[in-house]
Coordinates of C-alpha atoms and ligand atoms in Angstrom, one line a residue:
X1 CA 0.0 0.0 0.0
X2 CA 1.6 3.9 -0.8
X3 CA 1.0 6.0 1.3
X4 CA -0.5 9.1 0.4
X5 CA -2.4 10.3 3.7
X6 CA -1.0 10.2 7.2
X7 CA -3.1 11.8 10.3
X8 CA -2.0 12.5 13.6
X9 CA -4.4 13.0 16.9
X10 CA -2.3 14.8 19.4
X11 CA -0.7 18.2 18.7
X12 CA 1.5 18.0 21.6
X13 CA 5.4 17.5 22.0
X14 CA 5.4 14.2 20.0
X15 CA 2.6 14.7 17.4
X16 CA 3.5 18.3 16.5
X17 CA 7.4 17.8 15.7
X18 CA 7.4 13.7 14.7
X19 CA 4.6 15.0 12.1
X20 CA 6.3 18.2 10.8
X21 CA 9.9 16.0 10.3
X22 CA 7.6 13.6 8.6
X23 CA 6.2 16.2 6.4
X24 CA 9.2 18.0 5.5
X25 CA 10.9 14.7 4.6
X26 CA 7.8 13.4 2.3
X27 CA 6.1 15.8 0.4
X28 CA 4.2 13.5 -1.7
X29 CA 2.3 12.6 1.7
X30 CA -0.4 14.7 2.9
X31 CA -0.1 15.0 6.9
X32 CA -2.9 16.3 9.0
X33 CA -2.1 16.8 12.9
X34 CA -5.6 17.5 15.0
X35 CA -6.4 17.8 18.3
X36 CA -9.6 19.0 20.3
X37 CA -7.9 21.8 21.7
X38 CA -8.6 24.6 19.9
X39 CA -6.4 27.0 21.1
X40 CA -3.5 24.7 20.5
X41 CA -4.3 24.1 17.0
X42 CA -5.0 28.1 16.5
X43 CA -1.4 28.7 18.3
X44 CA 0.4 25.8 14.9
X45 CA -1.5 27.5 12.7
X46 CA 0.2 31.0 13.8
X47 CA 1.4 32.9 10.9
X48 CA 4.6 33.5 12.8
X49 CA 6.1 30.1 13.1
X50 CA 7.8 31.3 16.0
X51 CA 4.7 31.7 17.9
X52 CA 3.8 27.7 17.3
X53 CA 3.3 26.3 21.1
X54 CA 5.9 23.9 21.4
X55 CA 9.5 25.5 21.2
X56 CA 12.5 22.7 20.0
X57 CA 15.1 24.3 18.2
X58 CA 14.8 24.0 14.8
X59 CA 11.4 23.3 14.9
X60 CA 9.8 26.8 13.5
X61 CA 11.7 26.5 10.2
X62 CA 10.8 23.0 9.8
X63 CA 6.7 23.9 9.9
X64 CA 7.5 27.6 7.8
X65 CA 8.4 25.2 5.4
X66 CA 5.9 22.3 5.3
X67 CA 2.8 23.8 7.0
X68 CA 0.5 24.2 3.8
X69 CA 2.0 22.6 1.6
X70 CA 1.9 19.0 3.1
X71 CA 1.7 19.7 6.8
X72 CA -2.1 20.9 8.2
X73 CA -3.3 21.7 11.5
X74 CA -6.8 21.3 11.9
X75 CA -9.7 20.7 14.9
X76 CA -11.8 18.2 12.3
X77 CA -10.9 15.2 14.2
X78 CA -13.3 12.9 12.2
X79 CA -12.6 14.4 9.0
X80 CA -8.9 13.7 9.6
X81 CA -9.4 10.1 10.1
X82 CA -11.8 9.2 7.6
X83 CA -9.5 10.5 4.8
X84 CA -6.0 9.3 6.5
X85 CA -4.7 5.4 5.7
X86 CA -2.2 5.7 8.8
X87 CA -3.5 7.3 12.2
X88 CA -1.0 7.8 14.9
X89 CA -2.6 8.1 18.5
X90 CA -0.2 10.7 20.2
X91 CA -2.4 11.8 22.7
X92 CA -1.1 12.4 26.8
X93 CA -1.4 9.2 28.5
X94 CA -0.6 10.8 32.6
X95 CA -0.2 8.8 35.6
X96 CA -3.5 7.9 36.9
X97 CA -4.9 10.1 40.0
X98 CA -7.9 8.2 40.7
X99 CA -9.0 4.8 40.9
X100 CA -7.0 1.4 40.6
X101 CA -3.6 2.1 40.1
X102 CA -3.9 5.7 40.9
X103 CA -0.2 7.4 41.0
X104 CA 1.2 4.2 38.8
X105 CA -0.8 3.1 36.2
X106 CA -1.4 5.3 33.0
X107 CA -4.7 6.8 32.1
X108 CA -5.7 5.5 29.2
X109 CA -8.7 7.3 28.7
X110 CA -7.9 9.9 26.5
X111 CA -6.2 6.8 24.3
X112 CA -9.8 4.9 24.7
X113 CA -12.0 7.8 23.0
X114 CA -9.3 7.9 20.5
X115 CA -10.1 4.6 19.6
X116 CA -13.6 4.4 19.6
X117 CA -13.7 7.7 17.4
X118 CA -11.7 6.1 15.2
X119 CA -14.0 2.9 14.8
X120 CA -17.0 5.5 14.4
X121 CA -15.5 7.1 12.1
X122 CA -13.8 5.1 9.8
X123 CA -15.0 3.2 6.4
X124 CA -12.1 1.8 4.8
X125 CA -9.1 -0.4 6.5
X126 CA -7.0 2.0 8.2
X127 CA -3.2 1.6 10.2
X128 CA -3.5 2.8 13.4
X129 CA -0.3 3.4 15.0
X130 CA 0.6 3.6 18.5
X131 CA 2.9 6.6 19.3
X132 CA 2.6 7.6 22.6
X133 CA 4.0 5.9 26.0
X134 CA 1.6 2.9 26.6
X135 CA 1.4 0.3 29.1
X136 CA 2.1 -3.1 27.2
X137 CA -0.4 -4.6 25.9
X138 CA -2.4 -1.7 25.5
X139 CA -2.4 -2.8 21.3
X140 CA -5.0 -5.3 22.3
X141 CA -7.3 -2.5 23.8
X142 CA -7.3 -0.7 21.2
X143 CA -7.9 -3.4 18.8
X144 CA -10.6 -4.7 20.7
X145 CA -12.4 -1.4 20.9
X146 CA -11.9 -0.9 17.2
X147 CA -12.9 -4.5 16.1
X148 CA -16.0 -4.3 18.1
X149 CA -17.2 -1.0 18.0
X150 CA -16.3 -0.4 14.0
X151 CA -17.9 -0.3 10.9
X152 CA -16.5 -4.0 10.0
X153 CA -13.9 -2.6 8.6
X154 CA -9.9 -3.9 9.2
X155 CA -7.9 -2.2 11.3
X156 CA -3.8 -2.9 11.7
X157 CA -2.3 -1.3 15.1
X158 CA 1.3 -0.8 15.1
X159 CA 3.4 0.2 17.9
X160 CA 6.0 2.9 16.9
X161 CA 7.6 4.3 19.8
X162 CA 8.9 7.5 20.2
X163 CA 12.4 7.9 21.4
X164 CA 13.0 11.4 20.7
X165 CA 14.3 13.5 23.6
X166 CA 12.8 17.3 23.9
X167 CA 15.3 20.2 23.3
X168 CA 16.6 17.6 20.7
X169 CA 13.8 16.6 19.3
X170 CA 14.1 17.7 15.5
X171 CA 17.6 16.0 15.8
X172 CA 16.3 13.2 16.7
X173 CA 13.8 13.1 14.8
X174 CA 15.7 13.3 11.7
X175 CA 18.9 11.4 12.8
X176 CA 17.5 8.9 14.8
X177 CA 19.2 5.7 16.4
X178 CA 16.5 3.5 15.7
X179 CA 12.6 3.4 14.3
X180 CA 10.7 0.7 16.1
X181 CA 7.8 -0.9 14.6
X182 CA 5.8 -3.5 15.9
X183 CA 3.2 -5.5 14.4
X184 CA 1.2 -8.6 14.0
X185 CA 2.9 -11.9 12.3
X186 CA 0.2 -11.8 10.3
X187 CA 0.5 -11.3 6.7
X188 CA -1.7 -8.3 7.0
X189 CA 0.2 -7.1 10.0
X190 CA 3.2 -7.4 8.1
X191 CA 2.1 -5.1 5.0
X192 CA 1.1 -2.9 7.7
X193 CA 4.9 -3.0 9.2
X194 CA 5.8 -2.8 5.4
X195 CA 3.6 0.5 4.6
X196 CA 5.0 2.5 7.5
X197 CA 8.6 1.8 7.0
X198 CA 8.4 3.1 3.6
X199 CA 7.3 6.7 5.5
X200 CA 10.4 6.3 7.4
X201 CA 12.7 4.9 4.8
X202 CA 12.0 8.6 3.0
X203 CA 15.0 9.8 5.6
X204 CA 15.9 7.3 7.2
X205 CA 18.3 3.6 6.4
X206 CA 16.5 0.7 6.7
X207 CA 19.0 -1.4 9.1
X208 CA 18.1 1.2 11.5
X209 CA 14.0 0.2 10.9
X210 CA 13.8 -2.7 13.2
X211 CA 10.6 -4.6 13.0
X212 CA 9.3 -6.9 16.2
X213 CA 5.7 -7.9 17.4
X214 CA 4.1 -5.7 19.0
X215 CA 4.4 -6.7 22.6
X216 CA 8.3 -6.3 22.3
X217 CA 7.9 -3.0 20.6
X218 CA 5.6 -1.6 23.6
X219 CA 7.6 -3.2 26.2
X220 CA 11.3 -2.4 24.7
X221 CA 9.8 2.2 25.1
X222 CA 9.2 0.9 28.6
X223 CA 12.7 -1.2 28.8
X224 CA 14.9 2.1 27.4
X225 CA 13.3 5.0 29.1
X226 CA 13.6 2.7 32.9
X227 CA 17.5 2.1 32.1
X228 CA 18.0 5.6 31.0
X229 CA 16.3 6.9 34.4
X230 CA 18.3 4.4 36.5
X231 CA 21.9 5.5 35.3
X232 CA 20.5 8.9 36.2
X233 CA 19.5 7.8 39.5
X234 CA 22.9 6.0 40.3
X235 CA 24.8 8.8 39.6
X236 CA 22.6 11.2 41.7
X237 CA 22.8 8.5 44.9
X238 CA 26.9 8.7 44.1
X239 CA 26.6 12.2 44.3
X240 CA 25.1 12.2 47.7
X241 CA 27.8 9.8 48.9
X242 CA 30.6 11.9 47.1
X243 CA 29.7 15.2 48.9
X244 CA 30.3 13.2 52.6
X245 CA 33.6 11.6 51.5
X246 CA 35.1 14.3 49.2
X247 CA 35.1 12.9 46.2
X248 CA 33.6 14.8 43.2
X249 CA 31.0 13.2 41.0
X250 CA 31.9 14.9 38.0
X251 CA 35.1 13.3 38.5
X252 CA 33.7 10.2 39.0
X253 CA 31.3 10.1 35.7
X254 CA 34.4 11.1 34.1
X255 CA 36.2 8.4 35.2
X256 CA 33.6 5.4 34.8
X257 CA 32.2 7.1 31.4
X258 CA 35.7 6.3 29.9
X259 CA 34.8 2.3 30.2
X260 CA 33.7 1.5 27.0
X261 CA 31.2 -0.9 29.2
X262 CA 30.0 1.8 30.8
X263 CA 30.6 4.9 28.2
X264 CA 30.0 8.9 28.8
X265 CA 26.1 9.5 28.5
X266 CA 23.5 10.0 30.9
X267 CA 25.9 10.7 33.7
X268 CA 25.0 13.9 34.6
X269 CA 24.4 14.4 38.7
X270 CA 21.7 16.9 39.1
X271 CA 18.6 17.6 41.4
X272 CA 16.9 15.2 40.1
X273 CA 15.3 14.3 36.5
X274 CA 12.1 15.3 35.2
X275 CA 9.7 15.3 31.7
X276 CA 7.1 13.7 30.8
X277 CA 8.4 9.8 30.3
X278 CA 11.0 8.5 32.5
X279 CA 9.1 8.8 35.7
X280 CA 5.1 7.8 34.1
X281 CA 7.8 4.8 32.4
X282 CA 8.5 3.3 35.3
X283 CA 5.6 3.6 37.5
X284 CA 3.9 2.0 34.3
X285 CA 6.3 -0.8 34.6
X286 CA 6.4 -0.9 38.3
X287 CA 2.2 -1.3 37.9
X288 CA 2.5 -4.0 35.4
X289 CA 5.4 -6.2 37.1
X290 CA 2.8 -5.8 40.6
X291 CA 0.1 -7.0 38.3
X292 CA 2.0 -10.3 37.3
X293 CA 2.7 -10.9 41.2
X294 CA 6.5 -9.7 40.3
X295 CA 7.1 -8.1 43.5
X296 CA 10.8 -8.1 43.5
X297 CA 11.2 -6.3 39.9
X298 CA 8.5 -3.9 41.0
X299 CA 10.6 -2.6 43.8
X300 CA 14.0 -3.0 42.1
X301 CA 12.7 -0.3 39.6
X302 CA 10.8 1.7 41.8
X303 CA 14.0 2.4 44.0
X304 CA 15.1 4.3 41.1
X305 CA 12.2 6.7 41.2
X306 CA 12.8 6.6 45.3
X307 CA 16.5 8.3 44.4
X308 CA 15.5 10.6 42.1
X309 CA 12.0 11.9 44.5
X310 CA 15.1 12.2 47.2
X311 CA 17.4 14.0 45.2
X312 CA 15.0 16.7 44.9
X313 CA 14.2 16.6 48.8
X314 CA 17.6 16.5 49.4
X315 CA 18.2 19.9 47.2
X316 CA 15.6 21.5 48.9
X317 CA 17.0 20.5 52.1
X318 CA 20.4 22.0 51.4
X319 CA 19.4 25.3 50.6
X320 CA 17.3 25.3 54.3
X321 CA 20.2 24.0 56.1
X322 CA 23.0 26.2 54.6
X323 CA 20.7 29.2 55.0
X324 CA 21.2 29.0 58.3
X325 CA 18.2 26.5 58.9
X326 CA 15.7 29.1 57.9
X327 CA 14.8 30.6 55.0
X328 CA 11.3 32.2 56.1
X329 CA 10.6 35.1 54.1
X330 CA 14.0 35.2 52.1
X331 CA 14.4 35.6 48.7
X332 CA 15.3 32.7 46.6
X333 CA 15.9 33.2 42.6
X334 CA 15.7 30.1 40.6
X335 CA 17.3 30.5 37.4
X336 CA 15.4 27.6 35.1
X337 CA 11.8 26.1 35.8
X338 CA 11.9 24.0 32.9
X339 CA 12.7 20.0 33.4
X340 CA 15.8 20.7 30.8
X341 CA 17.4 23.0 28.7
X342 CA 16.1 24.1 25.2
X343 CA 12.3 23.3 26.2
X344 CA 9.4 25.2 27.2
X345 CA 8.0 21.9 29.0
X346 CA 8.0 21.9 32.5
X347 CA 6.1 18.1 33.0
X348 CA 7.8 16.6 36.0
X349 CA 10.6 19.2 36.6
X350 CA 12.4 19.5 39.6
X351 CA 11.9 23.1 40.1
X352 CA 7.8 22.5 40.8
X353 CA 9.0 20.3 43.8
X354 CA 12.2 22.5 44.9
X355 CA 9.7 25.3 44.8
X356 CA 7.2 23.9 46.7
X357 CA 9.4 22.6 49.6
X358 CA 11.2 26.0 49.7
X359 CA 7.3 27.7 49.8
X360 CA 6.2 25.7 52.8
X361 CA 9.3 26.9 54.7
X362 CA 7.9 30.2 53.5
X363 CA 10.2 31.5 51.4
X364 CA 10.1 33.8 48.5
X365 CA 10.7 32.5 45.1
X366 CA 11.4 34.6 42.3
X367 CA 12.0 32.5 38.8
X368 CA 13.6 33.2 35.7
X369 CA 13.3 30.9 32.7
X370 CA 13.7 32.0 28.9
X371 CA 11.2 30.2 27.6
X372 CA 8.5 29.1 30.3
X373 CA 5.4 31.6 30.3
X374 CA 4.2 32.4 33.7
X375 CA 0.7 30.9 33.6
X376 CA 2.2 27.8 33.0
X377 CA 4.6 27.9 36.9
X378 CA 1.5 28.5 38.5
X379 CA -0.5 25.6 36.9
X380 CA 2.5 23.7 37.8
X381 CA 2.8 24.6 41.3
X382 CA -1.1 24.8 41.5
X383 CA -1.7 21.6 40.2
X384 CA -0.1 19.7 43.3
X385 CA -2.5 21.1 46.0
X386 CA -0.2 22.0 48.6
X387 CA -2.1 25.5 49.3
X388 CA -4.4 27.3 47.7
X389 CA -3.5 29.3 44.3
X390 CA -3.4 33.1 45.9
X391 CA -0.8 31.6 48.2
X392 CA 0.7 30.3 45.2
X393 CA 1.1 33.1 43.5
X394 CA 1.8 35.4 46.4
X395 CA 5.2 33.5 47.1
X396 CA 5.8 32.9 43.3
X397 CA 7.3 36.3 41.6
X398 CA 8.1 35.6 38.3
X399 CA 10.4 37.8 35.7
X400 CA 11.4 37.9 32.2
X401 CA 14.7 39.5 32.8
X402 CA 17.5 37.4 35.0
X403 CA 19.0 40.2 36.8
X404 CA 15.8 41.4 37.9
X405 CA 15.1 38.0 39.2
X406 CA 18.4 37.9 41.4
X407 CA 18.5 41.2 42.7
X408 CA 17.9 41.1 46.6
X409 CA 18.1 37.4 46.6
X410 CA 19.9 35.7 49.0
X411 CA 20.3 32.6 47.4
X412 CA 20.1 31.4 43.5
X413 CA 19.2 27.6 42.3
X414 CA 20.0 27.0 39.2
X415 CA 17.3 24.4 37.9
X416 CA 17.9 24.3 34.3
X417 CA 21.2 23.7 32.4
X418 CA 20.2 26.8 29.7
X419 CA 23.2 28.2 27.8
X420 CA 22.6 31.3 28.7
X421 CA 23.4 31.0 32.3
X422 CA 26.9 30.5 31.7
X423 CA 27.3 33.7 30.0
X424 CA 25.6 35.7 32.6
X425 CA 27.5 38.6 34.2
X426 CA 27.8 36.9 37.5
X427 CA 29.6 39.6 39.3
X428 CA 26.8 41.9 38.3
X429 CA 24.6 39.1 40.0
X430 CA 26.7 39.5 42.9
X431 CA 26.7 42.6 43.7
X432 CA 22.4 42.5 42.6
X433 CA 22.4 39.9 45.9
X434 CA 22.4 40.0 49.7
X435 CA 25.3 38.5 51.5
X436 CA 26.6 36.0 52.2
X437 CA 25.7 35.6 48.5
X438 CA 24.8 31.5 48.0
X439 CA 24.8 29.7 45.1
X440 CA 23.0 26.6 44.9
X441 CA 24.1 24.7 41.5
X442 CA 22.0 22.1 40.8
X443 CA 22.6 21.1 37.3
X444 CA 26.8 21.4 38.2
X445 CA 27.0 23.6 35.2
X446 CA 28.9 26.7 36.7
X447 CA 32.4 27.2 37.1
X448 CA 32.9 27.1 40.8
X449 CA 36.5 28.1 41.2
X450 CA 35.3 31.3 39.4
X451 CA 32.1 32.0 41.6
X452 CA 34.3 31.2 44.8
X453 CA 36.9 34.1 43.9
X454 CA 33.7 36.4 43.2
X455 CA 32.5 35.6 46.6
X456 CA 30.0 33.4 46.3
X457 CA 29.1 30.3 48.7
X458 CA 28.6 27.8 46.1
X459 CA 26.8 24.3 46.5
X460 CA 27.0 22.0 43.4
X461 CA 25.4 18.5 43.1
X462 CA 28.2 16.0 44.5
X463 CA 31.1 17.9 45.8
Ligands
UDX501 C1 13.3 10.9 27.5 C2 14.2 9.9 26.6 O1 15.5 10.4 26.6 C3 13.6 9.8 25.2 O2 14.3 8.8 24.5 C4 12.1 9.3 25.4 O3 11.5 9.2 24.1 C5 11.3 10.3 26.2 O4 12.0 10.4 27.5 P1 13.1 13.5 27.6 O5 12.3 13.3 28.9 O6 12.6 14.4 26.6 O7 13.4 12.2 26.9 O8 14.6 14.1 28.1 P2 16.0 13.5 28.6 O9 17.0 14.2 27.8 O10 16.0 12.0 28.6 O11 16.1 14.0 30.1 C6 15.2 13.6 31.1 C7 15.6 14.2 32.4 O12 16.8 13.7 32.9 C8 15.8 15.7 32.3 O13 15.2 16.3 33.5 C9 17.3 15.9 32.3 O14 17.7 17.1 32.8 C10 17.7 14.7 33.2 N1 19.1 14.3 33.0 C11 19.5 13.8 31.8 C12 20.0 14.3 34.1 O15 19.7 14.7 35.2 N2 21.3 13.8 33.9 C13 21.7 13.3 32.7 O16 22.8 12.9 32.6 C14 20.7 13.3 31.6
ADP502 P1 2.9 14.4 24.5 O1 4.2 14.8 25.2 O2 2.7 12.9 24.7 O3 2.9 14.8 23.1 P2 1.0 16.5 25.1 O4 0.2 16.7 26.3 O5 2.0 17.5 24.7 O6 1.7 15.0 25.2 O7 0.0 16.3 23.8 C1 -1.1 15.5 23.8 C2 -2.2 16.3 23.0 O8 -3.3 15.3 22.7 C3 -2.8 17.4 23.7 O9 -2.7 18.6 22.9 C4 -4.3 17.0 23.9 O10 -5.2 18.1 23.7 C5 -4.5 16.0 22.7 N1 -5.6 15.1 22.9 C6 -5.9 14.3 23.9 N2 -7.0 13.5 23.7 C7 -7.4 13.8 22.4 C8 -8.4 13.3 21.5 N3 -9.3 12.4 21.9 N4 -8.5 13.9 20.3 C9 -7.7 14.8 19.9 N5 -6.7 15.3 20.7 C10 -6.5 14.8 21.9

């Protein structure tokens, strides 16, 4: 089967760049991307492509390019997938917060009305393709719904993982490792498998296409995003133990990193990961190895979620404690809200959590971020129910210039790794601050000798 019609339901930070690297990279295939928020479709179709909601480097020239001539952003849901041969599902699938398996298991419900829109919907045999983070054997779900909820018609699912990592994400997107696709054994599963890797094989070589069922597939997103996590957690519980003995962790990464075995990535200390996957990956997991009575591999993954929730504690912590065990109406500056650098996504990050802590001890936070909008902090900090939002945004001051954010503070925690940091005038800071002047480093990407002979107290992660 050619392809000539893709659809995607999900404009979010999968669907909107995976479809726009598709579109650029096919023209002869038409690619719709819908979703039934209307403001979010209004903000891809903005005439200035640097306006589109999702900000990933690279990103806004890509759509300039496409967006009308192959690439469409639309809220006709049904009318998108009764003219599509391939639908991807890349809708949010959040860690459930009611209900069995609340805090582990993933919601599927917004996955669940995908599917039975689609069976309503369609009249001819459609792919539908798996793209967000599902629990395994979620496949058979969908099938199920669409086999006996359709029109009679055939339906193919495929799972297609995504692997790209935001800030990176056009990158990776069009230099990836690997494209997984899983399918039936079937003959028709495998002209399914078949039709999608000739989208990818557009821009992509075909020994990196690697084909499994679909169990494997699901279960391999799973398998990657839980070792990922877990490196990051071992370095961050050698960081704790590094700053008793007096070792340094960067030295440490270094040194291990240069073991081929082992090798350099993903051995970052820092207060703690964040984003939307590798913490809703491994609850998932955790949930499904508890299901199957697998006690033991539930907890041996969980412990690395247990590290990371305490390497934010711990962060928190430090700033009370060197503060001179209070830091009641003081003035903290966080420089970065969002979970990483070159992202406006702030699922997950460590600065919601660090905030928080900081707020109950009644502290002041003032935030900088380059490319987080305010509205979205206070959702963030709102969202977890700790007080009520005036007492949210009473404590939460938030400023579009750095400086500003620094000045009178008697403390800074650096959040995010942004550039931009680095360059900062930090004896301007300085002198901006109260004294003693502390700086609290968590992503350990300041030079310390240099703060020191400023006169700074700095704190990294895991020295
Ligand atoms: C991750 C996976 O990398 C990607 O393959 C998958 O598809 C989705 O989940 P993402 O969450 O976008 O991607 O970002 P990633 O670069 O993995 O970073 C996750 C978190 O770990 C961030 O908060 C980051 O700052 C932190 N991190 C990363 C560290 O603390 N140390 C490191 O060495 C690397
Ligand atoms: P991800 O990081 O997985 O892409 P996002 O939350 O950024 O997650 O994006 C998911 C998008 O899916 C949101 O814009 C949401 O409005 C959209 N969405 C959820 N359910 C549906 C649905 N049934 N139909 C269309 N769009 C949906």
């Amino acid at each position: 089967m050619k392809i000539t019609k893709i659809c995607c339901i999900g404009a979010g930070y999968v669907g909107g760049p995976t479809m726009a690297v598709i579109a650029q990279k096919c023209p002869h295939v038409q690619v719709t991307v819908v979703d039934l928020n209307e403001q979010r479709i209004k903000d891809w179709n903005d005439p200035n492509t640097d306006n589109i909601p999702i900000y990933e480097p690279g990103l806004s020239e890509i759509v300039a390019e496409a967006r009308g001539r192959n690439l469409f952003f639309s809220t006709e849901v049904e009318k998108a997938i009764d003219e599509a041969q391939i639908i991807f599902i890349s809708v949010n699938t959040p860690t459930k917060t009611y209900g069995k398996g609340k805090g582990m298991a993933a919601d599927l419900k917004y996955i669940e009305l995908c599917a039975r829109q689609i069976a309503k919907v369609a009249k001819e045999n459609k792919i539908v393709v798996e793209k967000s983070t599902l629990p395994v054997r979620t496949a058979e779900a969908i099938k199920s719904i669409l086999d006996n909820t359709g029109n009679g018609v055939q339906f193919q699912i495929l799972s297609n993982p995504e692997f790209l990592a935001e800030g990176t994400a056009v990158a990776d997107l069009l230099n990836p490792d690997r494209i997984l696709i899983g399918g039936d054994i079937t003959p028709e599963g495998q002209d399914a498998i078949n039709a999608l890797v000739e989208v990818y094989a557009n821009w992509v070589d075909k020994d990196k296409i690697l084909t499994t069922n679909v169990w494997s597939s699901e279960l391999s997103k799973l398998t990657a995003n839980a070792f990922l996590a877990q490196r990051i957690s071992s370095i961050n519980a050698m960081s704790e133990l590094c700053e008793k003995t007096g070792a340094d962790v960067t030295e440490v990464a270094k040194a291990i990193g240069m073991d081929s075995r082992i090798g350099p990535k993903f051995l970052k200390a820092s207060v703690g990961f964040g984003g939307s996957c590798f913490q809703k990956d491994i609850l998932n997991l955790v949930y499904i190895a508890k299901s199957y009575g697998l006690n033991e591999v539930a907890d041996y993954w969980e412990q690395v979620i247990i590290i990371n929730d305490h390497q934010k504690r711990r962060f928190s912590s430090k700033i009370v404690q060197t503060l001179y065990n209070t830091v009641a109406d003081k003035k903290i500056a966080f420089l970065g809200w969002a979970f990483k650098k070159d992202t406006n996504d702030t699922r997950e990050s460590a600065a919601i959590y660090v905030a928080d802590d900081l707020i109950n001890e009644q502290a002041k936070i003032s935030v900088y971020d380059p490319k987080v909008s305010r509205s979205k902090m206070l959702n963030d900090l709102d969202y977890l129910q700790t007080r009520s939002s005036e007492e949210n945004s009473s404590s939460l001051a938030i400023f579009d210039n750095p400086y500003e954010a620094c000045k009178g503070s008697h403390a800074i925690a650096i959040l995010t790794e942004w550039d931009e940091f680095v360059a900062y005038d930090w004896q301007k800071i300085y002198d901006l601050m109260h004294k003693p002047a502390f700086l609290f480093d968590g992503r350990n990407i300041l030079n310390s000798k240099e703060l020191e002979s400023i006169g700074f107290i700095y704190n990294g992660i895991g020295s």
